[in-house]
Short mmCIF file of C-alpha atoms and ligand atoms in Angstrom, two decimals:
data_model
loop_
_atom_site.label_atom_id
_atom_site.label_comp_id
_atom_site.label_asym_id
_atom_site.label_seq_id
_atom_site.Cartn_x
_atom_site.Cartn_y
_atom_site.Cartn_z
CA MET A 1133 78.50 118.29 85.15
CA ARG A 1134 77.24 115.46 87.25
CA GLU A 1135 79.47 113.15 89.19
CA HIS A 1136 79.23 109.22 89.36
CA VAL A 1137 80.28 107.35 92.53
CA TRP A 1138 80.95 103.82 92.65
CA ARG A 1139 82.77 101.14 94.89
CA ALA A 1140 84.45 98.08 94.36
CA SER A 1141 85.95 95.48 96.44
CA PRO A 1142 89.24 93.85 95.83
CA SER A 1143 89.07 90.07 94.00
CA LEU A 1144 91.32 87.84 95.84
CA ALA A 1145 92.50 84.88 94.18
CA MET A 1146 92.00 81.21 95.75
CA ILE A 1147 93.12 79.77 92.24
CA LYS A 1148 95.68 81.81 90.58
CA TYR A 1149 95.69 84.10 87.38
CA TRP A 1150 99.61 84.66 86.24
CA GLY A 1151 100.26 85.32 82.57
CA LYS A 1152 98.42 86.87 79.78
CA ALA A 1153 97.26 85.25 76.44
CA VAL A 1154 99.30 85.89 73.37
CA PRO A 1155 96.99 87.72 70.72
CA ALA A 1156 97.33 86.01 67.49
CA ALA A 1157 98.35 88.13 64.90
CA GLY A 1158 95.85 88.78 62.49
CA THR A 1159 92.80 87.73 64.46
CA GLY A 1160 91.51 91.02 65.44
CA ASP A 1161 92.66 90.33 69.02
CA ALA A 1162 95.77 92.68 68.63
CA ASP A 1163 93.34 95.48 68.79
CA ILE A 1164 92.77 97.26 72.50
CA ALA A 1165 89.45 95.33 73.37
CA GLY A 1166 90.91 92.38 72.94
CA SER A 1167 94.05 92.80 75.24
CA ASN A 1168 95.00 91.89 78.78
CA ILE A 1169 93.17 88.30 78.29
CA PRO A 1170 94.16 85.58 81.03
CA ALA A 1171 96.37 82.31 80.09
CA SER A 1172 95.37 80.50 83.17
CA PHE A 1173 92.06 80.19 85.11
CA SER A 1174 91.38 81.78 88.25
CA LEU A 1175 88.51 81.44 91.02
CA ALA A 1176 88.67 84.30 93.38
CA VAL A 1177 86.45 85.73 96.14
CA GLY A 1178 85.27 89.58 96.90
CA LEU A 1179 86.56 90.84 99.97
CA GLU A 1180 83.86 92.30 102.10
CA GLY A 1181 84.86 95.63 104.02
CA LEU A 1182 87.87 96.64 101.81
CA TYR A 1183 86.87 99.13 98.81
CA SER A 1184 88.02 101.55 96.20
CA GLU A 1185 85.87 104.54 95.72
CA THR A 1186 85.88 106.28 92.14
CA ARG A 1187 84.21 109.53 91.65
CA VAL A 1188 84.01 110.35 87.86
CA ARG A 1189 82.68 113.39 85.64
CA LEU A 1190 82.57 113.77 82.14
CA ALA A 1191 85.60 115.61 80.88
CA ASP A 1192 85.26 118.88 79.38
CA ASP A 1193 88.82 119.20 77.96
CA GLY A 1194 89.13 115.99 75.85
CA MET A 1195 91.71 114.52 78.46
CA ASP A 1196 91.25 111.54 80.58
CA ARG A 1197 92.50 111.95 83.82
CA VAL A 1198 92.79 109.99 87.12
CA MET A 1199 93.72 111.22 90.73
CA LEU A 1200 94.58 108.50 92.95
CA ALA A 1201 94.63 109.39 96.51
CA GLY A 1202 94.93 112.84 95.70
CA ARG A 1203 97.58 112.25 93.35
CA GLU A 1204 97.81 112.57 89.65
CA ALA A 1205 98.35 108.85 88.33
CA ASP A 1206 100.78 108.14 85.39
CA PRO A 1207 98.31 108.64 82.18
CA VAL A 1208 100.36 105.75 80.19
CA ARG A 1209 99.39 103.18 82.64
CA TYR A 1210 95.84 104.12 82.13
CA ALA A 1211 95.39 104.99 78.20
CA GLY A 1212 94.81 101.60 77.23
CA PHE A 1213 92.25 101.15 79.79
CA PHE A 1214 90.29 104.47 78.49
CA SER A 1215 90.43 103.74 74.83
CA GLY A 1216 89.23 100.34 75.28
CA LEU A 1217 86.45 101.63 77.15
CA ARG A 1218 85.33 103.94 74.41
CA LEU A 1219 85.61 101.42 72.12
CA LEU A 1220 83.09 98.74 74.08
CA LEU A 1221 80.87 101.56 74.96
CA GLY A 1222 80.68 103.14 71.21
CA VAL A 1223 81.57 106.65 72.92
CA GLU A 1224 83.98 109.57 72.16
CA HIS A 1225 84.04 111.64 75.35
CA HIS A 1226 87.07 111.51 78.35
CA TRP A 1227 86.60 111.00 81.95
CA GLU A 1228 87.88 112.82 85.01
CA CYS A 1229 88.25 110.18 87.87
CA CYS A 1230 89.29 110.65 91.27
CA SER A 1231 89.92 107.65 93.04
CA GLU A 1232 90.84 106.26 97.02
CA ASN A 1233 91.35 103.00 98.81
CA ASN A 1234 90.34 102.45 102.33
CA PHE A 1235 93.47 99.99 102.48
CA PRO A 1236 97.05 100.08 101.20
CA THR A 1237 97.39 100.61 97.55
CA ALA A 1238 99.60 98.53 95.15
CA ALA A 1239 101.03 96.16 98.19
CA GLY A 1240 99.70 92.97 97.08
CA LEU A 1241 96.01 93.71 98.34
CA ALA A 1242 94.48 93.52 94.77
CA SER A 1243 93.87 97.29 94.98
CA SER A 1244 94.30 97.28 90.94
CA SER A 1245 91.42 94.73 90.89
CA SER A 1246 89.10 96.91 93.00
CA GLY A 1247 90.36 100.19 91.45
CA PHE A 1248 89.49 99.20 87.87
CA ALA A 1249 86.21 97.91 88.80
CA ALA A 1250 85.10 101.10 90.35
CA LEU A 1251 86.81 102.92 87.56
CA ALA A 1252 84.84 100.90 85.02
CA ALA A 1253 81.69 101.55 86.40
CA ALA A 1254 82.02 105.04 87.21
CA CYS A 1255 83.06 105.80 83.74
CA ALA A 1256 80.17 103.66 82.39
CA ALA A 1257 77.64 105.25 84.72
CA ALA A 1258 78.82 108.96 83.77
CA SER A 1259 78.12 107.84 79.89
CA ALA A 1260 75.11 105.89 80.68
CA ALA A 1261 73.80 108.97 82.07
CA ILE A 1262 74.60 110.90 78.43
CA THR A 1263 73.54 107.68 75.78
CA GLY A 1264 70.23 106.60 78.16
CA GLU A 1265 71.90 103.03 77.47
CA PRO A 1266 72.54 100.99 80.84
CA VAL A 1267 76.00 99.21 80.68
CA PRO A 1268 75.38 95.51 81.30
CA HIS A 1269 77.68 93.96 84.06
CA GLU A 1270 79.50 91.58 81.34
CA LEU A 1271 80.66 94.71 79.64
CA LEU A 1272 81.83 96.06 82.87
CA SER A 1273 84.05 92.80 83.53
CA GLN A 1274 85.32 93.35 79.85
CA ALA A 1275 86.48 96.83 80.36
CA ALA A 1276 87.63 96.18 83.87
CA ARG A 1277 89.83 93.50 82.41
CA ILE A 1278 91.93 95.88 80.03
CA GLY A 1279 93.17 97.79 82.93
CA SER A 1280 93.60 94.75 84.95
CA ALA A 1281 92.73 91.33 84.25
CA SER A 1282 91.79 90.53 88.39
CA ALA A 1283 89.57 93.81 87.93
CA ALA A 1284 87.40 91.56 85.12
CA ARG A 1285 86.55 89.65 88.48
CA ALA A 1286 85.85 92.65 91.02
CA VAL A 1287 82.71 93.54 89.07
CA TRP A 1288 80.85 90.60 90.61
CA SER A 1289 80.41 89.95 94.52
CA GLY A 1290 80.80 86.33 96.13
CA PHE A 1291 82.86 83.53 94.46
CA VAL A 1292 84.24 84.52 90.98
CA ALA A 1293 85.67 82.96 87.76
CA LEU A 1294 87.82 83.92 84.75
CA ARG A 1295 88.49 81.40 82.64
CA ALA A 1296 91.89 81.15 80.31
CA GLY A 1297 90.73 83.13 77.08
CA ALA A 1298 87.98 84.97 78.68
CA ARG A 1299 87.02 88.17 77.95
CA SER A 1300 84.70 88.62 81.02
CA ALA A 1301 84.55 87.15 84.42
CA GLU A 1302 81.09 85.14 85.55
CA GLN A 1303 79.79 84.78 89.25
CA VAL A 1304 79.97 80.92 90.23
CA HIS A 1305 78.16 81.41 93.59
CA ALA A 1306 76.58 84.71 95.47
CA PRO A 1307 78.27 85.38 98.70
CA ASP A 1308 75.87 83.54 101.11
CA TRP A 1309 76.68 80.29 99.26
CA TRP A 1310 79.41 79.64 102.00
CA PRO A 1311 78.50 82.36 104.98
CA ALA A 1312 81.23 80.35 107.30
CA LEU A 1313 84.54 81.27 105.19
CA ARG A 1314 86.50 83.96 106.29
CA VAL A 1315 89.70 85.38 105.15
CA ILE A 1316 91.99 86.81 107.48
CA VAL A 1317 94.48 89.26 105.67
CA VAL A 1318 98.08 89.35 107.43
CA ARG A 1319 99.33 93.00 106.28
CA ILE A 1320 103.09 92.63 106.49
CA SER A 1321 103.92 95.78 104.90
CA ASP A 1322 102.19 98.87 103.33
CA LEU A 1323 105.16 99.76 101.36
CA PRO A 1324 104.64 99.71 97.44
CA LYS A 1325 105.89 96.58 96.12
CA GLU A 1326 109.06 96.87 93.74
CA ALA A 1327 107.79 95.20 90.47
CA SER A 1328 103.92 95.37 89.12
CA SER A 1329 102.17 92.13 88.58
CA ARG A 1330 101.84 93.70 84.95
CA ASP A 1331 105.75 93.45 83.99
CA ALA A 1332 106.63 90.29 86.28
CA MET A 1333 104.38 88.29 84.81
CA GLU A 1334 105.18 89.05 81.38
CA LEU A 1335 109.03 88.49 82.34
CA THR A 1336 107.66 84.99 84.01
CA ARG A 1337 106.11 84.51 80.53
CA LEU A 1338 109.28 85.35 78.72
CA THR A 1339 111.90 83.68 80.60
CA SER A 1340 110.71 81.02 82.59
CA PRO A 1341 111.16 77.99 82.00
CA TYR A 1342 108.41 76.88 84.48
CA TYR A 1343 105.74 78.99 82.56
CA GLN A 1344 104.38 76.31 80.38
CA ALA A 1345 104.09 73.83 83.28
CA TRP A 1346 102.26 76.29 85.17
CA LEU A 1347 99.77 77.07 82.42
CA GLU A 1348 99.05 73.12 81.62
CA ASP A 1349 98.48 72.68 85.63
CA SER A 1350 95.93 75.32 85.53
CA PRO A 1351 92.64 73.82 84.02
CA ARG A 1352 92.94 70.81 86.30
CA VAL A 1353 93.30 72.79 89.65
CA TYR A 1354 90.52 75.13 88.84
CA ALA A 1355 88.01 72.35 88.12
CA GLU A 1356 88.97 70.65 91.01
CA ALA A 1357 88.72 73.76 92.83
CA LEU A 1358 85.13 74.31 91.65
CA GLY A 1359 84.22 71.18 92.52
CA ALA A 1360 85.48 71.69 95.85
CA LEU A 1361 83.74 74.94 96.38
CA ALA A 1362 80.61 73.36 95.07
CA ALA A 1363 80.68 71.02 97.91
CA ARG A 1364 81.86 73.79 100.34
CA ASP A 1365 84.63 71.34 101.38
CA LEU A 1366 87.53 73.28 102.78
CA GLY A 1367 89.80 70.63 103.41
CA ARG A 1368 89.65 69.80 99.70
CA LEU A 1369 89.81 73.35 98.65
CA GLY A 1370 92.71 74.45 100.85
CA PRO A 1371 95.50 72.26 99.60
CA LEU A 1372 94.58 73.33 96.01
CA ILE A 1373 94.54 77.21 97.29
CA ARG A 1374 97.99 76.30 98.28
CA ALA A 1375 98.96 74.71 95.50
CA SER A 1376 98.13 76.91 93.04
CA THR A 1377 100.13 79.66 94.79
CA MET A 1378 103.04 78.15 95.41
CA ARG A 1379 103.12 77.03 91.92
CA MET A 1380 102.42 80.28 90.38
CA PHE A 1381 105.48 81.79 92.77
CA GLY A 1382 107.48 78.60 91.67
CA SER A 1383 106.94 79.94 87.94
CA MET A 1384 108.17 83.53 89.42
CA LEU A 1385 111.29 82.07 90.82
CA GLY A 1386 112.26 80.50 87.52
CA ALA A 1387 111.85 83.92 85.35
CA ASP A 1388 115.34 85.53 84.61
CA PRO A 1389 115.85 87.69 86.72
CA PRO A 1390 113.55 85.65 89.07
CA VAL A 1391 110.58 87.56 90.74
CA LEU A 1392 110.60 87.65 94.56
CA TYR A 1393 107.59 89.67 96.69
CA TRP A 1394 108.01 87.86 99.74
CA LEU A 1395 109.61 89.40 102.72
CA PRO A 1396 110.85 87.42 105.95
CA GLN A 1397 107.88 88.13 107.59
CA SER A 1398 105.99 86.54 104.93
CA VAL A 1399 107.81 83.29 105.57
CA ALA A 1400 107.53 83.65 109.21
CA VAL A 1401 103.70 83.48 108.65
CA LEU A 1402 103.53 80.64 106.12
CA GLN A 1403 105.60 78.46 108.36
CA ALA A 1404 103.19 79.47 111.39
CA VAL A 1405 100.29 78.56 109.45
CA ALA A 1406 101.93 75.20 108.44
CA ARG A 1407 102.89 74.60 112.29
CA LEU A 1408 98.95 75.48 113.06
CA ARG A 1409 97.80 72.92 110.48
CA ARG A 1410 100.12 70.31 111.96
CA ASP A 1411 98.30 70.82 115.29
CA GLY A 1412 94.76 70.13 113.47
CA ALA A 1413 93.75 73.95 112.12
CA MET A 1414 91.87 74.04 109.28
CA VAL A 1415 93.76 77.05 107.69
CA TRP A 1416 95.15 77.62 104.05
CA GLU A 1417 97.28 80.22 102.89
CA THR A 1418 97.64 82.23 99.36
CA MET A 1419 99.72 85.31 98.41
CA ASP A 1420 99.73 87.81 95.61
CA ALA A 1421 102.08 90.38 93.68
CA GLY A 1422 103.31 91.31 97.16
CA PRO A 1423 104.50 90.35 101.13
CA GLN A 1424 100.95 90.06 102.22
CA VAL A 1425 99.73 86.59 103.43
CA LYS A 1426 96.11 85.72 103.14
CA LEU A 1427 94.54 82.76 104.84
CA PHE A 1428 91.26 80.89 104.40
CA CYS A 1429 89.58 79.42 107.08
CA LEU A 1430 86.28 79.04 108.83
CA ASP A 1431 84.57 81.56 111.40
CA LYS A 1432 84.42 78.89 114.26
CA GLU A 1433 88.19 79.19 113.80
CA ALA A 1434 89.22 82.44 112.83
CA GLU A 1435 90.10 83.69 116.42
CA GLY A 1436 91.79 81.03 117.35
CA VAL A 1437 94.13 81.36 114.50
CA CYS A 1438 94.66 85.09 114.79
CA HIS A 1439 95.24 84.14 118.60
CA SER A 1440 97.70 81.84 117.62
CA LEU A 1441 99.82 83.91 115.20
CA LEU A 1442 99.78 86.48 117.78
CA GLY A 1443 101.35 84.28 120.01
CA VAL A 1444 104.35 83.62 118.03
CA LEU A 1445 104.40 86.59 116.10
CA PRO A 1446 103.54 89.42 118.50
CA GLU A 1447 104.55 92.28 116.12
CA LEU A 1448 101.46 91.18 113.74
CA GLU A 1449 99.36 93.20 116.57
CA GLY A 1450 97.11 95.59 114.56
CA ARG A 1451 97.66 93.99 111.40
CA LEU A 1452 95.10 91.09 111.16
CA LEU A 1453 91.94 91.65 109.72
CA VAL A 1454 89.18 89.04 109.57
CA LEU A 1455 86.99 89.23 106.38
CA ARG A 1456 84.03 88.00 104.80
CA VAL A 1457 83.06 87.37 101.43
CA GLY A 1458 80.96 89.76 99.69
CA GLY A 1459 82.18 92.83 97.47
CA GLY A 1460 81.29 93.29 93.94
CA LEU A 1461 80.54 96.81 93.01
CA ALA A 1462 78.13 99.58 94.81
CA ARG A 1463 76.68 102.53 93.43
CA VAL A 1464 77.42 105.30 96.39
CA GLY A 1465 76.55 108.75 94.74
O1 PMV B 2452 95.31 91.66 87.24
P1 PMV B 2452 96.65 91.78 87.97
O2 PMV B 2452 97.49 92.64 87.12
O3 PMV B 2452 96.13 92.82 89.33
O4 PMV B 2452 97.23 90.56 88.42
C1 PMV B 2452 96.64 89.83 89.70
C2 PMV B 2452 97.83 88.88 89.79
C3 PMV B 2452 97.63 87.86 91.08
O5 PMV B 2452 97.20 88.76 92.17
C4 PMV B 2452 98.75 87.58 91.56
C5 PMV B 2452 96.61 86.46 91.08
C6 PMV B 2452 95.33 86.77 90.68
O6 PMV B 2452 94.56 86.06 90.14
O7 PMV B 2452 94.60 87.98 91.27
#
């Protein structure tokens, strides 16, 4: 059986998604294809240079199987994704999949976004070889979303939006919209995170008194960020990136028990970045469901920011990565 190999890059949110829409009973949305729909608006970039690579064949034993970095993955985590994909593609077959990342898995570098995007594309390609029907990108985005909502964004390159209530993401601008924009990934820890984003956001939704306020704020921050991005204005976009990040964590801290992904080193970086900004640097921070910190700045400042960070936190030597905006899907075999 022919192997299909696809790559996808992680989708890093500038404006964050945190929390799923609750399907209304009896609307049909309770079915698997309508699951995992975001309740907040997100706006993200694809990260050039980092990727998940997934190899897929059609299975001949009627079982879906996923190997992650050489180890069999928990089938329960993938069951909904595969059922949803069969439903969306109108097929009955199963897939045998192997996935590898060229960066640490499950440590807050958005590996589930690239992982499910590459998985959806490679499985769909294997199916299309049988059905003869190419799968549109919009459907790949929907399928990837069932696995992980951020993965709906990772099928597109450049600047990508996923609206609250949407089943698929959309490209807002191609990567060359803002060639000067850079992301500095500060790798704080390579250990897997303790709480999955899936569980943590559900706990936040169910127990945090700040969750509703987080959702109410989301459309405004998103709309302002779209405007700042359209103007390529980091002075406007940066504070919105920071606000979206901190408000998301505020909602998590209000959960019972609270969700805290940060490590002391994450806080040290946040404080160092605030000092750089006070000294005039244009650099803005975001974090996800893990301890890593990611910074947005312009190419002309990236080297200086790295140099200054290493000056105050020399233990970060070898842990800073400067990336361009790019990403999306690529067929490699
Ligand atoms: O889609 P998930 O389960 O990987 O959740 C992503 C959540 C955040 O990374 C924290 C925010 C985002 O929009 O990517």
